[in-house]
Tab-separated table of C-alpha atoms in Angstrom:
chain	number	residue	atom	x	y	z
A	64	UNK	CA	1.659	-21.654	-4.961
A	65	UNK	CA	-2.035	-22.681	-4.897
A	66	UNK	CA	-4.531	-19.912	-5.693
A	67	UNK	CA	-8.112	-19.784	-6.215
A	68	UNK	CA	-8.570	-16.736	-8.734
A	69	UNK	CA	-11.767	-16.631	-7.352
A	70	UNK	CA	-10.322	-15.759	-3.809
A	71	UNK	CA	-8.491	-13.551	-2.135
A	72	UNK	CA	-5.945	-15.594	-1.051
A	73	UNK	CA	-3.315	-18.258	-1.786
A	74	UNK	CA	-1.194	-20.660	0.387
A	75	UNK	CA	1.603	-22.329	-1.079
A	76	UNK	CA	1.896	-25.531	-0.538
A	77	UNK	CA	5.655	-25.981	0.322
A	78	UNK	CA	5.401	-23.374	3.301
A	79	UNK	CA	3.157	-21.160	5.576
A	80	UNK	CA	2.835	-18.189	3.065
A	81	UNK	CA	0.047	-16.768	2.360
A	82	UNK	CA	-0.532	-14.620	-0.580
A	83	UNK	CA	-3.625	-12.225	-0.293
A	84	UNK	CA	-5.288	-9.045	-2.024
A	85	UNK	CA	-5.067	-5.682	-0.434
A	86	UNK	CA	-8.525	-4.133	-0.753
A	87	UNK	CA	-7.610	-1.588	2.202
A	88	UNK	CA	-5.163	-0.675	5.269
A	89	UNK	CA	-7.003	-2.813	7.261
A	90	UNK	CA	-5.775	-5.837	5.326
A	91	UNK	CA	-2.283	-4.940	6.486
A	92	UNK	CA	-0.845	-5.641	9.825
A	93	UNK	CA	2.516	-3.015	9.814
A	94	UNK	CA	1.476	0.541	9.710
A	95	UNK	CA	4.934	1.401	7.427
A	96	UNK	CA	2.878	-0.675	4.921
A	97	UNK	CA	-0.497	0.761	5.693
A	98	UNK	CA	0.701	3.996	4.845
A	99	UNK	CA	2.924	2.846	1.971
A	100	UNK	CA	-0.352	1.558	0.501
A	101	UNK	CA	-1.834	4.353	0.883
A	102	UNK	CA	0.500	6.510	-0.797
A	103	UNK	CA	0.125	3.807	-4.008
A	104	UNK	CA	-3.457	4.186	-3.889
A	105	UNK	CA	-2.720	8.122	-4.010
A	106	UNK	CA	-0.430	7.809	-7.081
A	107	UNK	CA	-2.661	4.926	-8.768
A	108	UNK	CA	-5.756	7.615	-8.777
A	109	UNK	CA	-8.485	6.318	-10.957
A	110	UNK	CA	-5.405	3.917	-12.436
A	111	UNK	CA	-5.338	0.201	-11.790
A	112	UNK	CA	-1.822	0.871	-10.820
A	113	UNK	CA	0.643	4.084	-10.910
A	114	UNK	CA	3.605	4.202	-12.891
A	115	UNK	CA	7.409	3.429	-11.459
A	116	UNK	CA	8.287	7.513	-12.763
A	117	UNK	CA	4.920	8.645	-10.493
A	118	UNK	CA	6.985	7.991	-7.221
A	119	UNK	CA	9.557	11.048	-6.340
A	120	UNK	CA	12.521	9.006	-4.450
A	121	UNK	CA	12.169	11.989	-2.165
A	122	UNK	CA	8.854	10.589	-1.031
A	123	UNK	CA	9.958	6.624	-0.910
A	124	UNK	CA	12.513	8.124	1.753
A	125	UNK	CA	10.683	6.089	4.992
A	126	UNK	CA	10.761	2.589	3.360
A	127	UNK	CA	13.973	2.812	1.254
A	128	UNK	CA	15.597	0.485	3.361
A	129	UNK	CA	13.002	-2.103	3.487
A	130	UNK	CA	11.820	-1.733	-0.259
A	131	UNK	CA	12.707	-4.093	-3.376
A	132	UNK	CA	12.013	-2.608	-7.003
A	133	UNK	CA	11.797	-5.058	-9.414
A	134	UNK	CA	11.033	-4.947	-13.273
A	135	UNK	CA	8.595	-7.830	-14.266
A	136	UNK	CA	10.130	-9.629	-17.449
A	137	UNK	CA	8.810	-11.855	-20.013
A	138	UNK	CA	5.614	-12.265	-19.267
A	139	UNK	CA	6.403	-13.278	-15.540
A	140	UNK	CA	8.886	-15.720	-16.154
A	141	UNK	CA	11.750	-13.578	-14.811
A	142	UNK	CA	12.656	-10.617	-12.382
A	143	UNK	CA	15.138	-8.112	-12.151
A	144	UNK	CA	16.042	-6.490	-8.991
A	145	UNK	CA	16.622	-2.976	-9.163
A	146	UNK	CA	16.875	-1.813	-5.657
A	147	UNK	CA	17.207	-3.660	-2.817
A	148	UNK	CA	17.048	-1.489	0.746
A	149	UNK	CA	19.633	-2.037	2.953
A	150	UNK	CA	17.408	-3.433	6.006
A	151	UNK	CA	16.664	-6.298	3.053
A	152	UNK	CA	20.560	-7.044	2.154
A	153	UNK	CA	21.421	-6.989	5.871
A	154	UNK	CA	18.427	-9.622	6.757
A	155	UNK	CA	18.798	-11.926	3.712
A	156	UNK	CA	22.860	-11.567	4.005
A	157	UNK	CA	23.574	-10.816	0.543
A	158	UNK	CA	22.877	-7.681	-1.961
A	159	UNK	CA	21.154	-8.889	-5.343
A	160	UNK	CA	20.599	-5.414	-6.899
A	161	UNK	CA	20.431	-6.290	-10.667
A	162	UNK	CA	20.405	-9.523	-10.850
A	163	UNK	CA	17.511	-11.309	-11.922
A	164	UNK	CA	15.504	-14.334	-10.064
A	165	UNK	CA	16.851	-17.089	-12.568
A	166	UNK	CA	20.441	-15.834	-11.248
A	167	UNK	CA	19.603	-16.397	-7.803
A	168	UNK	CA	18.344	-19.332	-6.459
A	169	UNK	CA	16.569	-17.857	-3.274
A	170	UNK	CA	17.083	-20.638	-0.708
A	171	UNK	CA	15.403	-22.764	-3.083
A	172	UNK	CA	12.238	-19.773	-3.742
A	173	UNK	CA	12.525	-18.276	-6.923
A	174	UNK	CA	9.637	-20.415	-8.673
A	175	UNK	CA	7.470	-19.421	-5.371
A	176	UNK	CA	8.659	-15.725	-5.717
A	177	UNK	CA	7.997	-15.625	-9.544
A	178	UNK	CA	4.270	-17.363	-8.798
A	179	UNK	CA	3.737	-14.095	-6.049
A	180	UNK	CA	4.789	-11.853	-9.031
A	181	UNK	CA	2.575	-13.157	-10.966
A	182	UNK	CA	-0.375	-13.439	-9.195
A	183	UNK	CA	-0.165	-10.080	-8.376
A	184	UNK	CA	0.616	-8.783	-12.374
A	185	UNK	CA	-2.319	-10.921	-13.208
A	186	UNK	CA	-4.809	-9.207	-10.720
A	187	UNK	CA	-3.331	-5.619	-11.404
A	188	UNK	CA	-4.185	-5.208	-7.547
A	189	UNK	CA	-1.840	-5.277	-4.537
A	190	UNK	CA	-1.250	-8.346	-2.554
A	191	UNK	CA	0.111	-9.088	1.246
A	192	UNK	CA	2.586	-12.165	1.501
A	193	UNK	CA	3.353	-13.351	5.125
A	194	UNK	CA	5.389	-16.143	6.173
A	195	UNK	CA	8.976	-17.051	7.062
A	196	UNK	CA	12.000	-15.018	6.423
A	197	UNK	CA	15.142	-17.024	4.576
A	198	UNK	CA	18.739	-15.652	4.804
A	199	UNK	CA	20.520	-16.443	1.466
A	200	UNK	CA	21.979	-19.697	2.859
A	201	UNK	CA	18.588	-21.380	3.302
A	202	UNK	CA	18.634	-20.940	6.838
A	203	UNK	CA	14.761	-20.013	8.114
A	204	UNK	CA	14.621	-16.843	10.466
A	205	UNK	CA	12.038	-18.005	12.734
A	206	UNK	CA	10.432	-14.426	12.501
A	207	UNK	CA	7.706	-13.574	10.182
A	208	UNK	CA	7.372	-10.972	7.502
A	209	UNK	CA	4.873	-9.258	6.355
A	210	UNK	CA	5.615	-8.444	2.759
A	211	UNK	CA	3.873	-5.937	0.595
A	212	UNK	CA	3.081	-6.117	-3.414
A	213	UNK	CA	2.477	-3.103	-5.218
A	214	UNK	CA	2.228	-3.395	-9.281
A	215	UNK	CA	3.539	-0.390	-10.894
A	216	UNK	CA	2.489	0.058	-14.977
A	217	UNK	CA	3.602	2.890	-17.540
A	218	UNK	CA	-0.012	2.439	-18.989
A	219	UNK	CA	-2.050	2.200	-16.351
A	220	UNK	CA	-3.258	-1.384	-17.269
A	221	UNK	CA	-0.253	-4.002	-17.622
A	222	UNK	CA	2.110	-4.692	-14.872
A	223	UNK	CA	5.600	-3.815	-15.786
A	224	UNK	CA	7.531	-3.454	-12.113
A	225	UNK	CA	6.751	-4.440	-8.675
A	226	UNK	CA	7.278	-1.649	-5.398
A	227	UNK	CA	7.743	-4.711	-2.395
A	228	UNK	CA	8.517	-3.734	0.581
A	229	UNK	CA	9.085	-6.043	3.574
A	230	UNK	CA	9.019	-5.973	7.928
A	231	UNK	CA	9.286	-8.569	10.532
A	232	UNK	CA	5.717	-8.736	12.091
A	233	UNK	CA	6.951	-9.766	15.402
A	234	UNK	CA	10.256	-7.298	15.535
């Protein structure tokens, strides 16, 4: 993934993503994620990011089926998947819930995954990726999701889990 740290946005080089900072709903093209984003921003308060134990399942209730939770390992060089909604399993074809990205090879996507991880842990601020959706065998779903970052921190300043959640633009 190519990113300017100066910008707001990255485009990877091996696809049409695009990896870009949320600074408002406006930024966002689903309103499920608009107001997702909004409820972060809610939790977050004066925080650079709320904590995972801030979020009431009760209240997740509207995106559970489209939302990943993942814990951010080792400095960024590993994932584990937590949750992953049942929209997600039936769209990508497979469940992953806790295994991590080196176990999974992602159609080939992990490093690119990881590199959208950390680009968002880095800026502490939450990021919009679009581009294709791959089912687990590769194959390229010729819609296009919108995909939603949120980093989540026990202290407020270091990323420790993500809140992703993820819709077809053009369903």
């Amino acid at each position: 993934m190519l990113y300017d740290e100066g910008s707001t946005a990255a485009r990877t080089s091996s696809s049409d993503t695009i990896c870009a900072r949320i600074r408002n709903t406006s930024d966002l093209i689903r309103p499920e994620l608009k107001s997702l984003y909004s409820l972060w921003q809610e939790k977050a308060g004066k925080r650079r990011a709320p904590a995972r134990s801030d979020f009431d399942v009760s209240e997740l209730v509207p995106w559970l089926p489209h939302i990943l939770l993942s814990d951010y390992l080792d400095n960024g060089t590993d994932a584990r998947f937590r949750v992953v909604g049942t929209w997600i399993v039936e769209q990508y074809g497979k469940d992953h819930s806790g295994k991590t990205a080196s176990e999974i090879d992602f159609a080939g996507r992990s490093l690119e995954i990881l590199s959208e991880y950390n680009i968002v842990a880095n800026a502490m601020m939450p990021h919009r990726v679009c581009g294709a959706f791959f089912k687990h065998t590769g194959a390229r779903d010729y819609r296009t999701a919108e995909r939603l970052l949120l980093p989540l921190s026990k202290d407020g300043a270091v990323c420790d889990k993500f809140l992703t959640a993820i819709y077809f633009i053009d369903d």
